[in-house]
Amino acid sequence: MTTATTPPHVTADVVCLGESMVTFLPARPGRLADVPSFDRAIGGAESNVACALAAIGHPARWISRVGADGFGDHLLETVAGHGVDVSHVRRDPARPTGIYFRTAGERATGAEAEADGQQLAEVVYYRAGSAASALGPDLVAERALWDTRVVHVTGITAALSDSCLDLLTAITERRAGRPLVSFDLNYRVGLWKDRADRAPGLLLGLARGCDLVFVGEDEAAAAWDVHGPAAVREALPEPGVLVVKQGSEGATVYERQPDGTDTVTFAPALTVDVAAPVGAGDAFAAGFLSATLRGLPVFDRIRHGHLMAAASLTVPGDLATPPARELADHLVALTPEDWGTLRLGPGWTESGAAEVRVEVSQT
Ligand SMILES: Nc1ncnc2c1ncn2[C@@H]1O[C@H](COP(=O)(O)OP(=O)(O)O)[C@@H](O)[C@H]1O
Ligand SMILES: [Mg+2]
């Protein structure tokens, strides 16, 4: 095992830790069994968050392990190409980089989806025994993990192996002077397999040890049989900030005040022409985290989350070109009426503030 390069010491805004994989997207829709060729891309919730944050100007580091193989090279080069510090990613000569294949259901743009008719969304993972599954609690001794304002992790890592679960347990242990620890539940039933019955309790315990938690209302229902934002807050009383995402409706945020009470803030989502739903949650987390790092009020933090999600939703892949900060800040400051009349489609992030404004007034 070797470190990719020895970096000059870099202080990050955000460290994102977790597995990324090379993913193969079908060249045409249909059953996996019938797809003759695939296009290569990369996938990984945590590196998506790091890439999105780097794209909007935050020094971001991704920590993981990849194989000493060509797929590992590709992951490192691609994530680094987005401006993320990958110098603490370990190469494992004994274990491969994880890969997965998915069918067109998840990737389809509107026209293809209709032609496909069935919207099949098979995902086949080859990640058992991957380099990243050997991540373990020894990492918490590394300065590169803590030398940052935010550490961001997700529930996916907890499912990968016992050592990965131990690592997340150690990261989410409340320790003095730690940076803000951020957790996205990302409940993936299929990953837990033989430990499926333990997953809800384990994930709840991890989330309760964090400072900022992102949970989808649907995930909370699936994992914990807990329904609605208020009930999610009851189940997760410790985090200073709890974000309950409610899909196309919006998001509700509970923020603990110094007197121990919560403020509850709801901000509606945007109307978007969805090209592919993949990656929206990661983008939302990046937008919310960026606004958190900037010290913005909670309502604006949620809106920045919605905007980054909208950027991801309007492109076919996971990673979108985010709106420039000027455009994002302009839209975040819109009145509720103007926000409500926005309709964002492909390419909207490339527009100037003035053009998006014109669309608002013409709608
Ligand atoms: N249909 C939609 N229309 C507008 N915004 C959406 C839609 N679906 C998701 N979003 C945005 O994406 C965010 C994340 O969505 P979510 O479904 O929680 O993603 P994931 O399942 O990837 O975690 C939402 O909080 C919202 O901002
Ligand atoms: Mg998610």
Coordinates of C-alpha atoms in Angstrom, one line a residue, residues 5-356:
T5 CA 1.7 11.4 -3.9
T6 CA 3.2 13.2 -1.0
P7 CA 1.4 16.5 -0.9
P8 CA 2.3 19.8 0.6
H9 CA 0.2 20.2 3.7
V10 CA -3.2 21.5 2.6
T11 CA -6.0 22.7 4.8
A12 CA -9.4 21.7 3.4
D13 CA -12.9 23.2 3.9
V14 CA -14.3 19.7 3.5
V15 CA -13.0 16.1 3.7
C16 CA -15.3 13.6 2.1
L17 CA -14.6 9.9 2.9
G18 CA -16.0 6.9 1.2
E19 CA -15.9 4.5 -1.7
S20 CA -16.0 5.6 -5.3
M21 CA -16.3 3.2 -8.2
V22 CA -15.9 3.1 -12.0
T23 CA -19.4 2.7 -13.4
F24 CA -20.6 1.4 -16.7
L25 CA -23.6 3.0 -18.3
P26 CA -25.4 1.1 -21.1
A27 CA -24.9 2.4 -24.6
R28 CA -28.6 1.7 -25.2
P29 CA -31.7 0.9 -23.0
G30 CA -33.0 -2.5 -22.2
R31 CA -32.3 -5.5 -20.0
L32 CA -28.7 -5.7 -18.7
A33 CA -28.6 -9.1 -20.4
D34 CA -29.1 -7.4 -23.8
V35 CA -26.8 -4.4 -23.5
P36 CA -23.7 -5.0 -25.8
S37 CA -21.5 -2.1 -24.7
F38 CA -21.2 0.5 -22.0
D39 CA -19.8 4.0 -21.5
R40 CA -17.5 4.5 -18.6
A41 CA -18.2 7.0 -15.8
I42 CA -17.4 7.3 -12.1
G43 CA -19.8 7.0 -9.2
G44 CA -19.5 7.6 -5.4
A45 CA -21.7 9.7 -3.2
E46 CA -18.8 11.2 -1.2
S47 CA -16.5 12.0 -4.1
N48 CA -19.6 13.6 -5.8
V49 CA -20.0 15.9 -2.8
A50 CA -16.2 16.7 -2.9
C51 CA -16.3 17.4 -6.7
A52 CA -19.4 19.7 -6.4
L53 CA -17.8 21.6 -3.5
A54 CA -14.5 22.0 -5.3
A55 CA -16.4 23.3 -8.4
I56 CA -17.8 26.1 -6.3
G57 CA -14.5 27.1 -4.9
H58 CA -14.1 25.1 -1.6
P59 CA -10.8 23.3 -1.0
A60 CA -12.0 19.7 -0.8
R61 CA -10.2 16.5 -0.1
W62 CA -11.4 13.0 -0.9
I63 CA -10.1 10.1 1.3
S64 CA -10.6 6.5 0.2
R65 CA -8.8 3.5 -1.1
V66 CA -8.6 2.2 -4.7
G67 CA -6.9 -0.7 -6.4
A68 CA -3.4 -0.4 -7.9
D69 CA -5.2 -0.9 -11.3
G70 CA -6.3 1.2 -14.2
F71 CA -9.7 1.8 -12.8
G72 CA -8.0 3.2 -9.7
D73 CA -5.9 5.5 -11.9
H74 CA -9.1 6.6 -13.7
L75 CA -10.9 7.4 -10.4
L76 CA -7.9 9.4 -9.1
E77 CA -7.4 11.3 -12.3
T78 CA -11.1 12.1 -12.7
V79 CA -11.7 13.3 -9.1
A80 CA -8.5 15.2 -9.2
G81 CA -9.6 16.7 -12.5
H82 CA -12.5 18.3 -10.6
G83 CA -10.1 20.1 -8.4
V84 CA -10.3 17.7 -5.4
D85 CA -7.2 16.8 -3.4
V86 CA -6.8 13.0 -3.8
S87 CA -3.3 12.8 -2.4
H88 CA -4.5 10.8 0.7
V89 CA -6.2 8.1 -1.3
R90 CA -4.4 4.8 -0.7
R91 CA -3.6 2.4 -3.5
D92 CA -4.1 -1.3 -2.6
P93 CA -2.1 -3.7 -4.7
A94 CA -4.0 -6.7 -3.3
R95 CA -7.6 -5.6 -3.8
P96 CA -9.4 -4.3 -6.9
T97 CA -11.2 -1.0 -7.5
G98 CA -15.0 -1.6 -7.2
I99 CA -17.0 -1.3 -10.3
Y100 CA -20.7 -1.4 -11.2
F101 CA -23.0 -1.6 -14.1
R102 CA -26.4 -0.1 -14.4
T103 CA -29.2 -0.2 -17.0
A104 CA -30.9 2.7 -18.7
G105 CA -33.7 3.2 -16.2
E106 CA -31.7 5.4 -14.0
R107 CA -29.8 7.2 -16.7
A108 CA -32.6 7.7 -19.3
T109 CA -33.4 11.1 -20.5
G110 CA -37.1 11.7 -21.1
A111 CA -37.2 10.5 -24.7
E112 CA -35.2 7.3 -24.1
A113 CA -37.2 6.6 -21.0
E114 CA -40.5 6.6 -23.0
A115 CA -39.0 4.5 -25.8
D116 CA -37.8 2.1 -23.2
G117 CA -41.2 2.0 -21.7
Q118 CA -40.3 -0.3 -18.8
Q119 CA -37.9 2.0 -16.9
L120 CA -35.8 -1.0 -15.8
A121 CA -33.1 0.1 -13.4
E122 CA -30.9 -2.9 -12.7
V123 CA -27.7 -2.1 -10.8
V124 CA -25.0 -4.8 -10.5
Y125 CA -22.1 -4.2 -8.2
Y126 CA -18.7 -5.8 -8.2
R127 CA -17.5 -4.2 -5.0
A128 CA -17.3 -7.0 -2.4
G129 CA -13.6 -7.2 -1.3
S130 CA -12.8 -4.0 -3.0
A131 CA -9.9 -1.8 -2.0
A132 CA -12.3 0.6 -0.3
S133 CA -13.9 -2.2 1.7
A134 CA -10.6 -2.4 3.6
L135 CA -10.9 1.1 4.9
G136 CA -10.7 0.9 8.7
P137 CA -10.6 2.7 12.0
D138 CA -6.8 3.2 11.8
L139 CA -7.7 6.2 9.6
V140 CA -8.9 8.3 12.5
A141 CA -5.3 8.7 13.6
E142 CA -4.5 10.5 10.3
R143 CA -4.3 14.2 10.4
A144 CA -5.5 14.5 6.8
L145 CA -9.0 13.3 8.0
W146 CA -9.4 16.0 10.7
D147 CA -7.4 18.9 9.1
T148 CA -10.6 20.4 7.7
R149 CA -13.6 22.5 8.7
V150 CA -16.1 19.7 7.8
V151 CA -15.8 15.9 7.6
H152 CA -18.6 14.4 5.4
V153 CA -19.5 10.7 5.4
T154 CA -22.5 8.6 4.4
G155 CA -24.3 5.5 5.5
I156 CA -23.1 3.7 2.4
T157 CA -19.6 3.2 4.0
A158 CA -21.1 1.6 7.1
A159 CA -22.5 -1.2 4.8
L160 CA -19.3 -2.0 3.0
S161 CA -17.5 -4.2 5.7
D162 CA -17.0 -4.6 9.4
S163 CA -13.8 -2.5 9.3
C164 CA -15.7 0.3 7.4
L165 CA -18.4 0.2 10.0
D166 CA -15.8 0.5 12.7
L167 CA -14.3 3.5 10.9
L168 CA -17.6 5.3 10.8
T169 CA -18.2 4.5 14.4
A170 CA -14.9 6.0 15.3
I171 CA -15.5 9.1 13.1
T172 CA -18.9 9.7 14.6
E173 CA -17.8 9.4 18.2
R174 CA -18.1 12.8 19.8
R175 CA -14.6 14.0 20.6
A176 CA -13.5 17.4 21.7
G177 CA -12.4 19.9 19.1
R178 CA -13.5 17.9 16.1
P179 CA -14.6 19.6 12.9
L180 CA -18.2 19.6 12.0
V181 CA -19.1 16.0 11.2
S182 CA -21.7 15.7 8.4
F183 CA -23.6 12.5 7.6
D184 CA -26.0 11.6 4.7
L185 CA -28.0 8.6 5.6
N186 CA -28.0 7.2 2.0
Y187 CA -29.8 4.0 3.1
R188 CA -29.2 1.3 0.5
V189 CA -31.0 -1.8 1.5
G190 CA -29.3 -4.0 -1.1
L191 CA -25.8 -3.2 0.3
W192 CA -26.6 -4.6 3.8
K193 CA -27.5 -8.1 2.7
D194 CA -27.1 -10.5 5.6
R195 CA -26.8 -7.6 8.1
A196 CA -30.1 -6.0 6.8
D197 CA -31.8 -6.4 10.2
R198 CA -29.1 -4.6 12.0
A199 CA -28.8 -1.7 9.5
P200 CA -31.5 0.6 10.8
G201 CA -30.2 0.5 14.4
L202 CA -26.5 0.9 13.3
L203 CA -27.3 3.8 11.0
L204 CA -29.4 5.6 13.7
G205 CA -26.5 5.3 16.1
L206 CA -24.1 6.7 13.6
A207 CA -26.4 9.6 12.7
R208 CA -26.9 10.5 16.3
G209 CA -23.2 11.0 16.7
C210 CA -23.0 13.7 14.0
D211 CA -23.4 17.4 14.0
L212 CA -25.2 17.8 10.6
V213 CA -27.5 15.0 9.3
F214 CA -29.2 14.7 5.9
V215 CA -32.1 12.3 5.7
G216 CA -34.8 11.8 3.0
E217 CA -38.3 11.5 4.4
D218 CA -38.7 8.4 2.3
E219 CA -35.4 6.9 3.6
A220 CA -36.4 7.5 7.2
A221 CA -39.7 5.7 6.6
A222 CA -37.9 2.8 5.0
A223 CA -35.1 2.5 7.5
W224 CA -36.8 3.4 10.8
D225 CA -40.6 3.3 10.1
V226 CA -40.5 7.0 11.2
H227 CA -42.9 9.3 9.3
G228 CA -42.6 13.0 8.7
P229 CA -39.9 15.6 9.7
A230 CA -41.0 16.0 13.3
A231 CA -40.9 12.3 13.9
V232 CA -37.4 12.1 12.3
R233 CA -36.3 14.9 14.7
E234 CA -37.6 12.9 17.7
A235 CA -35.6 9.9 16.5
L236 CA -32.5 12.0 16.0
P237 CA -32.4 14.6 18.8
E238 CA -28.6 15.2 19.1
P239 CA -27.4 16.7 15.8
G240 CA -27.3 20.5 15.9
V241 CA -28.7 20.6 12.4
L242 CA -31.1 18.0 10.9
V243 CA -32.1 18.3 7.3
V244 CA -35.2 16.3 6.3
K245 CA -35.4 16.2 2.5
Q246 CA -38.9 15.9 1.0
G247 CA -38.1 15.4 -2.6
S248 CA -39.7 17.7 -5.1
E249 CA -41.6 19.5 -2.2
G250 CA -38.7 20.9 -0.4
A251 CA -36.8 20.4 2.8
T252 CA -37.4 21.0 6.5
V253 CA -34.4 21.9 8.8
Y254 CA -34.2 21.6 12.6
E255 CA -31.5 23.8 14.1
R256 CA -30.7 23.6 17.7
Q257 CA -30.5 27.0 19.4
P258 CA -28.2 27.9 22.4
D259 CA -31.3 27.7 24.7
G260 CA -31.9 24.1 23.6
T261 CA -35.0 24.7 21.5
D262 CA -35.1 24.1 17.8
T263 CA -35.9 26.5 15.0
V264 CA -37.9 24.7 12.2
T265 CA -37.4 26.0 8.7
F266 CA -39.1 24.8 5.5
A267 CA -38.0 25.9 2.1
P268 CA -39.8 24.7 -1.1
A269 CA -37.7 23.0 -3.8
L270 CA -37.5 24.3 -7.4
T271 CA -39.5 23.2 -10.4
V272 CA -37.0 21.4 -12.6
D273 CA -37.1 19.4 -15.8
V274 CA -35.5 16.2 -14.5
A275 CA -33.1 14.5 -16.9
A276 CA -31.9 12.0 -14.3
P277 CA -32.6 11.8 -10.5
V278 CA -29.1 10.3 -9.8
G279 CA -26.8 12.5 -7.7
A280 CA -29.4 15.0 -6.5
G281 CA -28.9 14.1 -2.9
D282 CA -25.2 14.5 -3.1
A283 CA -25.5 17.9 -4.9
F284 CA -28.0 19.0 -2.2
A285 CA -25.6 18.2 0.5
A286 CA -22.8 20.1 -1.3
G287 CA -25.0 23.2 -1.7
F288 CA -26.1 23.1 1.9
L289 CA -22.5 22.5 3.1
S290 CA -21.1 25.3 1.0
A291 CA -23.7 27.7 2.5
T292 CA -22.9 26.4 6.0
L293 CA -19.2 27.1 5.4
R294 CA -20.1 30.6 4.3
G295 CA -22.1 31.2 7.5
L296 CA -25.4 31.8 5.7
P297 CA -28.8 31.7 7.4
V298 CA -30.7 28.4 7.4
F299 CA -33.3 29.4 4.8
D300 CA -30.5 30.3 2.4
R301 CA -28.6 27.1 3.1
I302 CA -31.6 25.1 2.1
R303 CA -32.1 27.1 -1.1
H304 CA -28.4 26.6 -2.0
G305 CA -29.1 22.9 -1.5
H306 CA -32.1 23.0 -3.8
L307 CA -30.1 24.9 -6.5
M308 CA -27.2 22.5 -6.5
A309 CA -29.7 19.6 -6.7
A310 CA -31.4 21.3 -9.6
A311 CA -28.1 21.5 -11.4
S312 CA -27.6 17.8 -10.9
L313 CA -31.2 16.9 -11.9
T314 CA -31.0 18.7 -15.2
V315 CA -28.0 16.7 -16.5
P316 CA -27.9 13.0 -17.3
G317 CA -24.9 12.1 -15.1
D318 CA -24.2 12.6 -11.4
L319 CA -22.0 15.6 -11.7
A320 CA -23.2 18.9 -13.1
T321 CA -21.6 22.3 -13.8
P322 CA -22.9 24.2 -10.8
P323 CA -24.3 27.7 -11.1
A324 CA -21.7 30.4 -10.6
R325 CA -21.8 31.9 -7.1
E326 CA -23.2 35.2 -8.4
L327 CA -26.1 33.4 -10.1
A328 CA -26.7 31.1 -7.1
D329 CA -26.8 34.0 -4.6
H330 CA -29.1 36.0 -6.9
L331 CA -31.6 33.1 -7.1
V332 CA -31.4 32.4 -3.4
A333 CA -32.4 36.0 -2.7
L334 CA -35.6 35.8 -4.9
T335 CA -39.0 36.4 -3.4
P336 CA -41.0 33.2 -2.7
E337 CA -43.2 34.2 -5.7
D338 CA -40.3 34.4 -8.1
W339 CA -38.7 31.3 -6.7
G340 CA -42.0 29.5 -7.3
T341 CA -42.3 30.6 -10.9
L342 CA -38.7 29.5 -11.9
R343 CA -38.6 26.5 -14.1
L344 CA -35.1 25.1 -14.6
G345 CA -34.1 22.9 -17.6
P346 CA -31.0 21.6 -19.2
G347 CA -28.2 24.2 -19.4
W348 CA -29.7 26.6 -16.9
T349 CA -26.5 26.9 -14.8
E350 CA -24.7 28.4 -17.8
S351 CA -27.1 31.4 -17.9
G352 CA -26.3 34.7 -16.4
A353 CA -28.4 36.1 -13.6
A354 CA -30.1 38.5 -15.9
E355 CA -31.2 35.7 -18.3
V356 CA -32.7 33.6 -15.6

